Each structure stands twice: as C-alpha cells, then as structure tokens.
Coordinates of C-alpha atoms in Angstrom, one line a residue:
Chain A
X1 CA -85.5 -54.9 -23.8
X2 CA -82.4 -53.3 -22.4
X3 CA -79.0 -54.7 -22.3
X4 CA -76.4 -53.8 -20.0
X5 CA -72.6 -54.4 -19.6
X6 CA -71.0 -53.7 -16.2
X7 CA -67.8 -51.9 -16.0
X8 CA -66.4 -52.9 -12.4
X9 CA -67.2 -55.9 -10.1
X10 CA -67.1 -54.3 -6.8
X11 CA -69.7 -54.1 -4.1
X12 CA -72.1 -51.8 -6.0
X13 CA -71.6 -53.6 -9.4
X14 CA -72.3 -56.9 -7.8
X15 CA -75.6 -55.8 -6.1
X16 CA -76.6 -53.9 -9.2
X17 CA -75.9 -56.8 -11.5
X18 CA -78.1 -59.1 -9.3
X19 CA -80.9 -56.7 -9.1
X20 CA -80.7 -56.1 -12.9
X21 CA -80.8 -59.6 -13.7
X22 CA -83.8 -60.1 -11.3
X23 CA -85.5 -57.3 -13.3
X24 CA -85.2 -59.2 -16.4
X25 CA -82.4 -57.1 -17.9
X26 CA -79.8 -58.9 -20.0
X27 CA -76.2 -58.4 -18.7
X28 CA -73.9 -58.9 -21.7
X29 CA -70.5 -58.7 -20.1
X30 CA -68.8 -57.9 -16.9
X31 CA -65.3 -56.2 -16.8
X32 CA -63.0 -55.7 -14.0
X33 CA -59.2 -55.1 -13.8
X34 CA -59.1 -57.8 -11.3
X35 CA -59.5 -61.2 -12.6
X36 CA -60.9 -62.8 -9.5
X37 CA -63.7 -60.1 -9.2
X38 CA -64.5 -60.4 -12.9
X39 CA -64.6 -64.1 -12.7
X40 CA -66.8 -64.2 -9.6
X41 CA -69.3 -61.6 -10.9
X42 CA -69.5 -63.1 -14.2
X43 CA -70.2 -66.5 -12.9
X44 CA -72.7 -65.3 -10.4
X45 CA -74.6 -63.4 -13.2
X46 CA -74.0 -66.3 -15.5
X47 CA -72.4 -64.0 -18.3
X48 CA -69.0 -63.4 -20.0
X49 CA -66.2 -61.7 -18.0
X50 CA -63.1 -60.1 -19.0
X51 CA -60.1 -58.2 -17.7
X52 CA -59.1 -56.6 -21.1
X53 CA -61.1 -53.7 -22.3
X54 CA -60.4 -54.4 -25.9
X55 CA -62.5 -57.5 -25.6
X56 CA -65.7 -55.6 -24.8
X57 CA -68.2 -56.1 -27.4
X58 CA -71.0 -53.7 -28.6
X59 CA -74.0 -55.8 -27.7
X60 CA -75.1 -53.7 -24.8
X61 CA -77.3 -50.6 -24.9
X62 CA -76.0 -49.2 -21.6
X63 CA -72.5 -49.4 -20.2
X64 CA -72.5 -48.8 -16.4
X65 CA -69.2 -47.9 -14.6
X66 CA -69.0 -48.7 -11.0
X67 CA -65.3 -48.3 -10.5
X68 CA -63.0 -46.2 -8.2
X69 CA -63.1 -42.4 -9.2
X70 CA -59.5 -42.6 -10.4
X71 CA -60.2 -45.8 -12.6
X72 CA -63.2 -44.0 -14.1
X73 CA -61.3 -41.2 -15.8
X74 CA -58.8 -43.7 -17.1
X75 CA -61.4 -46.0 -18.5
X76 CA -64.0 -43.6 -19.9
X77 CA -62.1 -42.7 -23.2
X78 CA -60.9 -46.4 -23.7
X79 CA -64.5 -47.6 -23.5
X80 CA -66.6 -44.9 -25.0
X81 CA -64.7 -44.3 -28.1
X82 CA -66.2 -46.0 -31.2
X83 CA -69.5 -46.6 -29.3
X84 CA -71.0 -43.2 -29.9
X85 CA -74.6 -44.8 -30.2
X86 CA -74.5 -46.3 -26.6
X87 CA -75.5 -44.7 -23.4
X88 CA -72.9 -44.6 -20.7
X89 CA -73.6 -44.1 -17.0
X90 CA -71.4 -43.9 -13.9
X91 CA -72.5 -44.5 -10.3
X92 CA -70.1 -42.1 -8.4
X93 CA -71.4 -39.7 -5.9
X94 CA -68.5 -37.2 -6.2
X95 CA -67.8 -37.3 -9.9
X96 CA -69.5 -34.9 -12.2
X97 CA -71.5 -36.1 -15.3
X98 CA -69.1 -34.0 -17.4
X99 CA -66.4 -36.6 -17.1
X100 CA -68.1 -38.2 -20.1
X101 CA -68.2 -34.9 -22.2
X102 CA -66.4 -34.9 -25.4
X103 CA -65.9 -38.6 -25.3
X104 CA -69.3 -39.9 -25.3
X105 CA -72.4 -38.6 -26.9
X106 CA -75.2 -40.1 -24.7
X107 CA -74.3 -40.3 -21.0
X108 CA -75.4 -39.6 -17.4
X109 CA -75.4 -40.7 -13.9
X110 CA -77.1 -43.4 -11.9
X111 CA -76.4 -42.9 -8.1
X112 CA -78.2 -45.1 -5.7
X113 CA -78.2 -43.7 -2.2
X114 CA -77.1 -47.0 -0.4
X115 CA -74.0 -48.7 1.0
X116 CA -73.4 -51.9 -0.7
X117 CA -71.4 -55.1 0.2
X118 CA -70.9 -58.1 -2.1
X119 CA -72.2 -60.6 0.4
X120 CA -75.2 -58.8 1.7
X121 CA -78.1 -58.5 -0.8
X122 CA -80.3 -55.4 -0.7
X123 CA -83.5 -54.8 -2.5
X124 CA -83.1 -51.8 -5.0
X125 CA -86.8 -51.2 -4.9
X126 CA -86.6 -48.9 -1.7
X127 CA -83.3 -47.3 -2.6
X128 CA -83.6 -43.7 -3.8
X129 CA -81.7 -43.5 -7.1
X130 CA -80.5 -40.1 -8.3
X131 CA -80.1 -39.6 -12.0
X132 CA -78.9 -37.0 -14.4
X133 CA -78.6 -37.2 -18.2
X134 CA -76.8 -35.1 -20.9
X135 CA -80.2 -34.1 -22.2
X136 CA -83.8 -34.3 -21.6
X137 CA -84.1 -37.3 -23.9
X138 CA -81.2 -39.2 -22.2
X139 CA -82.5 -38.5 -18.9
X140 CA -86.0 -39.9 -19.7
X141 CA -84.2 -43.1 -20.9
X142 CA -82.2 -43.3 -17.7
X143 CA -85.5 -42.7 -15.8
X144 CA -87.2 -45.6 -17.6
X145 CA -84.2 -47.8 -16.8
X146 CA -83.9 -46.9 -13.2
X147 CA -87.6 -47.2 -12.8
X148 CA -87.2 -51.0 -13.5
X149 CA -85.1 -51.3 -10.2
X150 CA -86.2 -48.6 -7.8
X151 CA -89.6 -47.0 -7.0
X152 CA -87.9 -43.7 -6.1
X153 CA -86.0 -42.1 -9.0
X154 CA -85.0 -38.4 -8.5
X155 CA -83.2 -36.1 -10.9
X156 CA -80.4 -34.3 -9.4
X157 CA -77.5 -32.1 -10.8
X158 CA -73.8 -33.1 -10.4
X159 CA -73.3 -30.0 -8.3
X160 CA -76.1 -31.2 -5.8
X161 CA -75.2 -34.7 -6.0
X162 CA -71.7 -33.8 -4.3
X163 CA -73.7 -32.4 -1.5
X164 CA -75.8 -35.6 -1.3
X165 CA -72.6 -37.7 -1.2
X166 CA -71.3 -35.4 1.6
X167 CA -74.5 -36.0 3.5
X168 CA -74.1 -39.7 3.2
X169 CA -70.7 -39.5 4.6
X170 CA -72.0 -37.8 7.7
X171 CA -75.1 -40.2 7.9
X172 CA -73.4 -43.4 7.2
X173 CA -69.5 -43.4 7.5
X174 CA -69.3 -40.9 10.5
X175 CA -72.1 -42.4 12.5
X176 CA -70.6 -45.7 12.1
X177 CA -67.2 -44.2 13.3
X178 CA -69.3 -43.1 16.5
X179 CA -70.4 -46.8 17.0
X180 CA -66.7 -47.8 16.6
X181 CA -65.6 -45.5 19.4
X182 CA -68.4 -46.8 21.5
X183 CA -67.3 -50.4 20.7
X184 CA -63.7 -49.6 21.8
X185 CA -64.7 -47.9 25.0
X186 CA -67.0 -50.8 25.9
X187 CA -64.3 -53.4 25.2
X188 CA -61.8 -51.7 27.2
X189 CA -64.3 -52.3 30.2
X190 CA -65.2 -55.9 29.2
X191 CA -68.7 -55.0 28.1
X192 CA -69.8 -56.5 24.8
X193 CA -70.8 -54.2 22.0
X194 CA -74.3 -55.6 21.4
X195 CA -75.6 -54.2 24.6
X196 CA -75.7 -50.9 22.6
X197 CA -77.9 -52.4 19.8
X198 CA -81.3 -51.7 21.2
X199 CA -80.2 -48.1 21.9
X200 CA -79.0 -47.7 18.3
X201 CA -82.0 -49.4 16.9
X202 CA -84.3 -46.8 18.9
X203 CA -82.1 -43.8 17.7
X204 CA -82.5 -44.6 14.1
X205 CA -86.2 -45.6 14.5
X206 CA -86.8 -42.0 16.0
X207 CA -85.5 -40.3 12.9
X208 CA -88.0 -42.0 10.8
X209 CA -90.8 -40.0 12.5
X210 CA -89.1 -36.9 13.8
X211 CA -86.1 -34.8 12.6
X212 CA -82.7 -35.6 14.0
X213 CA -82.6 -32.2 15.6
X214 CA -85.8 -32.9 17.5
X215 CA -84.7 -36.4 18.3
X216 CA -81.4 -35.2 20.0
X217 CA -81.0 -36.4 23.4
X218 CA -78.0 -36.6 25.9
X219 CA -75.8 -34.4 28.1
X220 CA -74.9 -31.7 25.5
X221 CA -78.4 -30.8 24.4
X222 CA -79.7 -30.5 28.0
X223 CA -76.6 -28.5 28.9
X224 CA -75.5 -31.1 31.5
X225 CA -71.9 -29.6 32.0
X226 CA -71.3 -31.8 35.0
X227 CA -71.7 -35.0 33.0
X228 CA -69.7 -33.5 30.0
X229 CA -66.8 -32.5 32.3
X230 CA -66.8 -35.9 33.9
X231 CA -66.9 -37.6 30.4
X232 CA -64.1 -35.6 29.1
X233 CA -61.9 -36.8 31.9
X234 CA -62.8 -40.5 31.1
X235 CA -61.1 -39.9 27.8
X236 CA -57.9 -38.7 29.2
X237 CA -55.0 -39.9 27.0
X238 CA -57.2 -39.8 23.9
X239 CA -56.8 -36.1 22.9
X240 CA -58.4 -36.9 19.5
X241 CA -61.6 -38.2 21.1
X242 CA -61.7 -35.3 23.6
X243 CA -61.5 -32.8 20.8
X244 CA -64.2 -34.6 18.8
X245 CA -66.4 -34.7 22.1
X246 CA -66.0 -31.0 22.5
X247 CA -66.9 -30.1 18.8
X248 CA -69.8 -32.5 18.6
X249 CA -71.2 -31.2 21.9
X250 CA -70.9 -27.6 20.9
X251 CA -72.5 -28.6 17.6
X252 CA -75.5 -30.2 19.4
X253 CA -75.8 -27.2 21.8
X254 CA -73.8 -24.0 20.6
X255 CA -74.7 -22.5 24.1
X256 CA -72.1 -24.9 25.7
X257 CA -68.7 -23.2 26.0
X258 CA -65.9 -22.8 28.4
X259 CA -65.3 -23.6 31.2
X260 CA -66.7 -27.1 30.9
X261 CA -65.3 -27.8 27.4
X262 CA -62.1 -25.9 28.0
X263 CA -59.2 -27.9 26.8
X264 CA -57.4 -27.2 30.2
X265 CA -60.2 -28.5 32.1
Chain B
X1 CA -95.4 -58.9 45.4
X2 CA -93.1 -55.8 45.1
X3 CA -94.4 -52.4 45.5
X4 CA -92.6 -49.3 43.9
X5 CA -92.7 -45.6 44.3
X6 CA -91.4 -43.5 41.6
X7 CA -89.4 -40.4 42.3
X8 CA -89.6 -38.4 39.0
X9 CA -92.0 -38.3 36.1
X10 CA -89.7 -37.9 33.1
X11 CA -89.1 -39.9 30.1
X12 CA -87.5 -42.8 31.8
X13 CA -89.9 -42.8 34.9
X14 CA -92.9 -42.7 32.3
X15 CA -91.6 -45.8 30.4
X16 CA -90.5 -47.6 33.5
X17 CA -93.7 -47.0 35.2
X18 CA -95.8 -48.3 32.3
X19 CA -93.5 -51.4 32.0
X20 CA -93.7 -52.0 35.8
X21 CA -97.5 -51.9 35.8
X22 CA -97.7 -54.2 32.9
X23 CA -95.3 -56.7 34.8
X24 CA -97.8 -56.6 37.7
X25 CA -95.8 -54.6 39.9
X26 CA -97.8 -52.1 42.2
X27 CA -96.9 -48.3 41.7
X28 CA -97.7 -46.7 45.1
X29 CA -97.0 -43.1 44.5
X30 CA -95.5 -40.8 41.7
X31 CA -93.5 -37.8 42.8
X32 CA -92.3 -34.9 40.6
X33 CA -91.2 -31.4 41.4
X34 CA -93.4 -30.4 38.4
X35 CA -97.0 -30.7 39.0
X36 CA -98.0 -31.3 35.5
X37 CA -95.5 -34.0 35.0
X38 CA -96.5 -35.6 38.3
X39 CA -100.3 -35.4 37.5
X40 CA -99.9 -36.8 34.0
X41 CA -97.7 -39.8 35.0
X42 CA -100.0 -40.4 38.2
X43 CA -103.0 -40.4 36.2
X44 CA -101.5 -42.7 33.5
X45 CA -100.5 -45.2 36.0
X46 CA -103.7 -44.6 38.0
X47 CA -101.9 -43.9 41.1
X48 CA -101.5 -41.2 43.7
X49 CA -99.0 -38.3 42.5
X50 CA -97.6 -35.6 44.5
X51 CA -95.1 -32.6 44.3
X52 CA -94.2 -32.5 48.0
X53 CA -91.7 -35.0 49.2
X54 CA -93.2 -34.8 52.8
X55 CA -96.4 -36.5 51.4
X56 CA -94.5 -39.6 50.4
X57 CA -95.8 -42.6 52.3
X58 CA -93.9 -45.7 53.3
X59 CA -95.9 -48.3 51.5
X60 CA -93.3 -49.0 48.8
X61 CA -90.6 -51.6 49.1
X62 CA -88.5 -49.9 46.4
X63 CA -88.2 -46.1 45.7
X64 CA -86.7 -45.5 42.3
X65 CA -85.1 -42.1 41.5
X66 CA -85.3 -41.1 37.9
X67 CA -84.4 -37.4 38.1
X68 CA -81.7 -35.2 36.9
X69 CA -78.4 -35.7 38.5
X70 CA -78.5 -32.3 40.4
X71 CA -82.0 -33.2 41.8
X72 CA -80.9 -36.7 42.8
X73 CA -78.2 -35.4 45.3
X74 CA -80.8 -33.0 46.8
X75 CA -83.6 -35.6 47.1
X76 CA -81.8 -38.6 48.4
X77 CA -81.4 -37.3 52.1
X78 CA -84.9 -35.9 52.2
X79 CA -86.4 -39.2 50.8
X80 CA -84.2 -41.9 52.4
X81 CA -84.1 -40.6 55.9
X82 CA -86.5 -42.4 58.3
X83 CA -87.0 -45.2 55.5
X84 CA -84.0 -47.4 56.6
X85 CA -85.8 -50.6 55.7
X86 CA -86.5 -49.7 52.2
X87 CA -84.4 -50.3 49.1
X88 CA -83.4 -47.1 47.1
X89 CA -82.4 -47.3 43.4
X90 CA -81.3 -44.6 40.9
X91 CA -81.3 -45.0 37.2
X92 CA -78.4 -42.4 36.3
X93 CA -75.5 -43.5 34.0
X94 CA -72.9 -41.0 35.5
X95 CA -73.8 -41.0 39.2
X96 CA -72.0 -43.6 41.5
X97 CA -74.1 -45.9 43.7
X98 CA -72.3 -44.2 46.7
X99 CA -74.5 -41.1 46.6
X100 CA -76.9 -43.1 48.7
X101 CA -74.1 -44.3 51.2
X102 CA -74.4 -42.8 54.8
X103 CA -78.1 -41.9 54.1
X104 CA -79.7 -45.3 53.1
X105 CA -78.9 -48.8 54.2
X106 CA -80.1 -50.7 51.1
X107 CA -79.5 -49.2 47.9
X108 CA -78.2 -49.7 44.3
X109 CA -78.6 -48.8 40.7
X110 CA -80.9 -49.8 38.0
X111 CA -79.5 -48.4 34.6
X112 CA -81.5 -49.4 31.5
X113 CA -79.5 -49.0 28.3
X114 CA -81.9 -47.1 26.2
X115 CA -83.2 -43.7 25.2
X116 CA -86.5 -43.1 26.3
X117 CA -89.3 -40.5 25.4
X118 CA -92.7 -40.2 27.0
X119 CA -94.8 -40.8 24.0
X120 CA -93.0 -43.5 22.3
X121 CA -93.4 -46.8 24.1
X122 CA -90.5 -49.4 24.4
X123 CA -90.4 -52.8 25.5
X124 CA -88.2 -53.3 28.5
X125 CA -87.8 -56.9 27.7
X126 CA -85.0 -56.5 25.3
X127 CA -83.3 -53.7 27.0
X128 CA -80.0 -54.6 28.8
X129 CA -80.3 -53.4 32.4
X130 CA -77.3 -52.8 34.3
X131 CA -77.5 -53.2 38.0
X132 CA -75.4 -52.7 41.2
X133 CA -76.2 -53.3 44.8
X134 CA -74.5 -52.1 48.1
X135 CA -74.3 -55.9 49.1
X136 CA -74.6 -59.4 47.5
X137 CA -77.9 -59.6 49.2
X138 CA -79.3 -56.3 47.9
X139 CA -77.9 -57.1 44.4
X140 CA -79.8 -60.3 44.3
X141 CA -83.1 -58.5 45.2
X142 CA -82.3 -55.9 42.4
X143 CA -81.6 -58.7 40.0
X144 CA -85.0 -60.4 40.8
X145 CA -86.8 -57.1 40.4
X146 CA -85.1 -56.3 37.2
X147 CA -85.7 -59.8 35.8
X148 CA -89.4 -59.0 36.0
X149 CA -88.8 -56.3 33.2
X150 CA -85.7 -57.3 31.2
X151 CA -84.4 -60.6 29.9
X152 CA -80.9 -59.2 30.2
X153 CA -79.8 -58.1 33.7
X154 CA -76.0 -57.4 34.0
X155 CA -74.0 -56.5 37.1
X156 CA -71.8 -53.6 36.5
X157 CA -69.7 -51.3 38.9
X158 CA -70.3 -47.6 39.2
X159 CA -66.7 -47.1 37.7
X160 CA -67.5 -49.1 34.6
X161 CA -71.0 -47.8 34.4
X162 CA -69.5 -44.3 33.6
X163 CA -67.8 -45.8 30.7
X164 CA -71.0 -47.4 29.5
X165 CA -72.7 -44.0 29.6
X166 CA -69.9 -42.5 27.7
X167 CA -70.1 -45.2 25.1
X168 CA -73.9 -44.5 24.9
X169 CA -73.4 -40.8 24.2
X170 CA -71.1 -41.8 21.3
X171 CA -73.4 -44.5 19.9
X172 CA -76.7 -42.5 20.3
X173 CA -76.3 -38.8 20.8
X174 CA -73.3 -38.3 18.5
X175 CA -74.4 -40.4 15.7
X176 CA -77.8 -38.6 15.9
X177 CA -75.8 -35.4 15.5
X178 CA -74.2 -36.8 12.5
X179 CA -77.7 -37.5 11.0
X180 CA -78.5 -33.8 11.8
X181 CA -75.5 -32.4 9.9
X182 CA -76.5 -34.7 7.0
X183 CA -80.1 -33.3 7.4
X184 CA -78.9 -29.7 7.3
X185 CA -76.7 -30.3 4.2
X186 CA -79.5 -31.9 2.3
X187 CA -82.2 -29.2 3.3
X188 CA -79.8 -26.5 1.9
X189 CA -79.8 -28.3 -1.4
X190 CA -83.5 -29.1 -1.4
X191 CA -83.3 -32.7 -0.9
X192 CA -85.5 -34.3 1.8
X193 CA -83.9 -36.1 4.7
X194 CA -85.8 -39.2 4.1
X195 CA -83.7 -40.2 1.1
X196 CA -81.0 -41.0 3.7
X197 CA -83.1 -43.5 5.6
X198 CA -82.5 -46.7 3.6
X199 CA -78.8 -45.8 4.0
X200 CA -79.1 -45.4 7.7
X201 CA -81.0 -48.5 8.1
X202 CA -78.4 -50.6 6.3
X203 CA -75.5 -48.9 8.3
X204 CA -77.1 -49.9 11.6
X205 CA -78.3 -53.3 10.3
X206 CA -74.7 -54.1 9.4
X207 CA -73.4 -53.7 12.8
X208 CA -75.7 -56.3 14.2
X209 CA -73.6 -58.9 12.3
X210 CA -70.1 -57.4 12.1
X211 CA -68.2 -55.0 14.3
X212 CA -68.4 -51.2 13.5
X213 CA -64.7 -51.3 12.6
X214 CA -65.3 -54.0 9.9
X215 CA -68.3 -52.3 8.7
X216 CA -66.6 -49.0 8.1
X217 CA -67.0 -47.6 4.4
X218 CA -66.5 -44.2 2.8
X219 CA -63.7 -42.2 1.5
X220 CA -61.7 -42.0 4.7
X221 CA -61.4 -45.8 5.2
X222 CA -60.4 -46.4 1.5
X223 CA -58.1 -43.5 1.7
X224 CA -59.6 -41.4 -1.1
X225 CA -57.9 -38.1 -0.5
X226 CA -59.5 -36.7 -3.8
X227 CA -63.0 -37.0 -2.4
X228 CA -61.9 -35.9 1.1
X229 CA -60.3 -32.9 -0.2
X230 CA -63.3 -32.1 -2.4
X231 CA -65.8 -32.7 0.5
X232 CA -63.8 -30.3 2.8
X233 CA -64.1 -27.7 0.3
X234 CA -68.0 -28.1 0.1
X235 CA -68.1 -27.2 3.7
X236 CA -66.2 -23.9 3.3
X237 CA -67.6 -21.4 5.9
X238 CA -68.4 -24.1 8.3
X239 CA -65.0 -24.5 10.1
X240 CA -66.6 -26.6 12.8
X241 CA -67.8 -29.2 10.5
X242 CA -64.6 -29.2 8.6
X243 CA -62.6 -29.8 11.8
X244 CA -65.0 -32.6 12.8
X245 CA -64.7 -34.0 9.2
X246 CA -60.9 -34.0 9.6
X247 CA -60.8 -35.6 13.0
X248 CA -63.4 -38.1 12.2
X249 CA -61.7 -39.1 9.0
X250 CA -58.3 -39.5 10.7
X251 CA -59.9 -41.5 13.4
X252 CA -61.4 -43.8 10.8
X253 CA -58.0 -44.1 9.0
X254 CA -55.0 -42.8 11.0
X255 CA -52.9 -43.1 7.8
X256 CA -54.6 -40.0 6.3
X257 CA -52.8 -36.9 7.1
X258 CA -51.7 -33.9 5.5
X259 CA -51.8 -32.4 2.8
X260 CA -55.4 -33.6 2.1
X261 CA -56.6 -32.8 5.7
X262 CA -54.4 -29.7 6.0
X263 CA -56.4 -26.8 7.5
X264 CA -55.0 -24.5 4.8
X265 CA -56.1 -26.9 2.0

C-alpha cells in the first residue's frame, strides 16, 4: 500500500489527489502556501492540510510536488532534507529531474499529459503519463505507482520532456488562442461563438484518424491567394493578427509568398 | 417536393448531395468539370452526371454551386442564363451573394459552417447553415429548403459572412496547423502524436462550456517568462515558429514583452 503526500493544491494536485484516493492510495497530508487552497483540497480528500512545511510528517512513501516552477526550487531542499528514504516526484513539464539531485536520494518525474482544472474532473486512466527516475529501481517504483492511475505510462528523459511540453503548448494553448481570435471576430459581428463548435469538433475528430498535416484544409493549403488577400484586409487595424495570419498561412503552405501576403498589400 | 441540381462534385457537394437525398430531395443532375468527380458523385447519388454545362437540363428548382471561387464566377453566367425562373445558390464563405446579380433573378447563399471531406460522412442536422436571399421571398424559400437539412438556419449578410469565414479559418485551419507543429516537434523526439489526443480533446471540450478566453492555460497566460524563454530556445533554427510563438504568446497575454520575447534573447 503506497502512501502519498501532496505538495501543492492547484489544478493538477486537485485532480491527482482525487484520482489517487479513488485508486485506493492513502493521502497523508496536503500542503499549500495558500491556506484556502490547502483547506479546500484537504477537506475534499478528507485528510490533514497545512501551510507550514515544518509541519509535514514522515508518514508518506511518496511526496509529489505540483507547484509553480519557482516554488518547486524553493521547496525541494526544505522538504527533502531529512527524508532520505522517501521518494520525491515533481509534475512539471519544463523542469529537469535533476532539480532533486544532491538534496534527495530517490527521485523522479510524474508528468501527466493533460490540462487540469479544479472543478472539471478528468479520468487519469486515459491520460498518458511520462515518467523518469534517478535509477532503474526508482523508475520501476514510479512505473508501478503510475500504473495504478493510468493505462499509458511512458518513460521519457528530462531533455525530451521539454519538447513534449513545448508540443503541448502548441496543441493546447495556441490552438485555444486561435479559438479565442475566432470568438472575438464573431462577437464583433454579433455571431455567437457556439456556431463554431461543430466545425471545431470535426477538426479535432479528424486528427484522431489522420495526421494534422493530411487533415489541413482552408485557403492557405489550397493556395487560394484571393481569399487570403481578402481576409488580410478584414483584419486591418489588427497588425498582430495580420502578421500571425501571414506566418501561419506560410507555415501551412510554404509556396505562398508575396505578393498576396506582402505587408504592403 | 424540391428538386436540386448540384454544380460541383467536391467535398461539400458530396456531403450535401448525400444529405439532400436522405432528406428526400430529388437530385436531378450532378455537374463537375472533372469527369472522375462527376461520375463518382453521380453514381453515389444514383443520378445523371455530366461535364458539359450545355447538357444541364431545366428539371431542378434549385441549382447549387459548390465549386472553387474562380470557377463560380465563370460558371454563373453560363448556367443561370435562360433559367430565370430557377433559384440559384452558392456555398462559398468569401463570395458575396451579388455575384449572381444581373444574371439570375432568384438567388442566394447556403453556407454550412463545417469542414467536409468526401469520405467522412457528417450529419447536416447539427451544422449551422447561414443563408441569404435576394429578397424576403427568396430568403424564406431558402430557409424552408435549409430547414430540411439543418436544425440551425441563420440569416447572415454577405459582409458578415466574410468575417464568419475568417473566424472559421482561425478556429479550424490555424488550430489544425498548431496540431501540425506539435506533431512535428514530437516526431523529432520519437514521441507518437497520439499522446496529445486526450489533451486536445479536453481543450476543445472546455470551450463547449466556457469561453476560449476563460479557458486559456499555459505559460503565456500565467506570465511564466522562464518557461517561455526556455521554449523559444528549443525552437532555435526555426525562426518562423519562434516568431509565431512570440506573437501568439503576446496575443494571449499582452503584458508579456521584452526581454523574454526579445528576438535576440
């Protein structure tokens, strides 16, 4: 039976805590710098919560850090020191595993490829979890632990995890910004954003079956300079969007160049 | 009972034809410049197909143009002339309704907000269809016709339809390009693209409930300059992606500026 203490009570920690509990894993304590967050998650998981790291006890086998990158570096020495027999994990995409080196003896990474919010529950079962351990032995413990939550556990180095995180920014954060631009354009013309949802659903459904490159549609990929030139004009006064439109279109179809996408057009 | 002739046999015409037939509407003829396309769709819909506009007959009540913008302008006079009692519709986002003016007497637009492919069937029922007619009378005929396919028929002017089309390019084509960039980054590091699918699903699920702006996550929106600076370095040698990353991040969070996103950083 594994026992876990959660360091952090944000979106990821909340969903992780709920899923761990469901999987029968005991949550010993929940720590957060913010009292309200600590209290909410502690009560949700029916466990002790605290805002003072010196009150952390040694009951857990695994201490999981789900905090901002800056807080991570600050908390690691404070928490790992004196607990050399414990396993320490962090969940950060862009932080190397070695941020534990020299402070902890058994450590690694548990990086679930998903976006989390406190209120919307997600099932960890289908979330790919990328793990890394300081040694083969540690990795196998992390793999066993992760396997209790997810059906897809993949070993990945810190160096490659950075690229995975970068890819996630493109696939999730930047695509969402594209939706946001669409939403702004529609609202300026009195059209509700929800008319886009069937199109967005279909777009994402397609890439479950074919590659995004093969699924690409629109004026850029078919080289429709007429439409592109018209659409650039519709964004007059929004130089940032015009610039994005140009670079995105050229990315989709490198054969498009001037004069259609000329800045002076 | 309405009878329709399809001008064009591409992705949209194929899905439209199938849906019309299902709705009990008779497809009189299918025209395409390309023999193979005309034949395939004609046989699929079990109707006459042709590649010579002079062979079009006058049996239909509605002639629907689903062809490239350039072909549309060329075909309209050839097909509308001598059929002054018929209704002519086009399905183009960026073409004004007035491309029929002076040539036809009854005309309008039927613009379904969806991306189509020949092989993947979609149900028109949930697709918002944007219509426009040369007069109130024509519009009401187009509304009745469209209502046989879709539960959501919305009147929209040609001027606003251009913005709708622009929004669709952002929501569908550009978000798909973001997936494509993610896919390239992953494949360079031996990671299969499908690890992104749960994240992509969740991202699009969120905007069914909250606005894209409220759903925004990632380093840019939380102002995490450290991660952004790191990620820009990971794209060294890909100036186009770095430029996109900078402008997208600043779009997400206008408070981010130099020095993190400085080109020389």
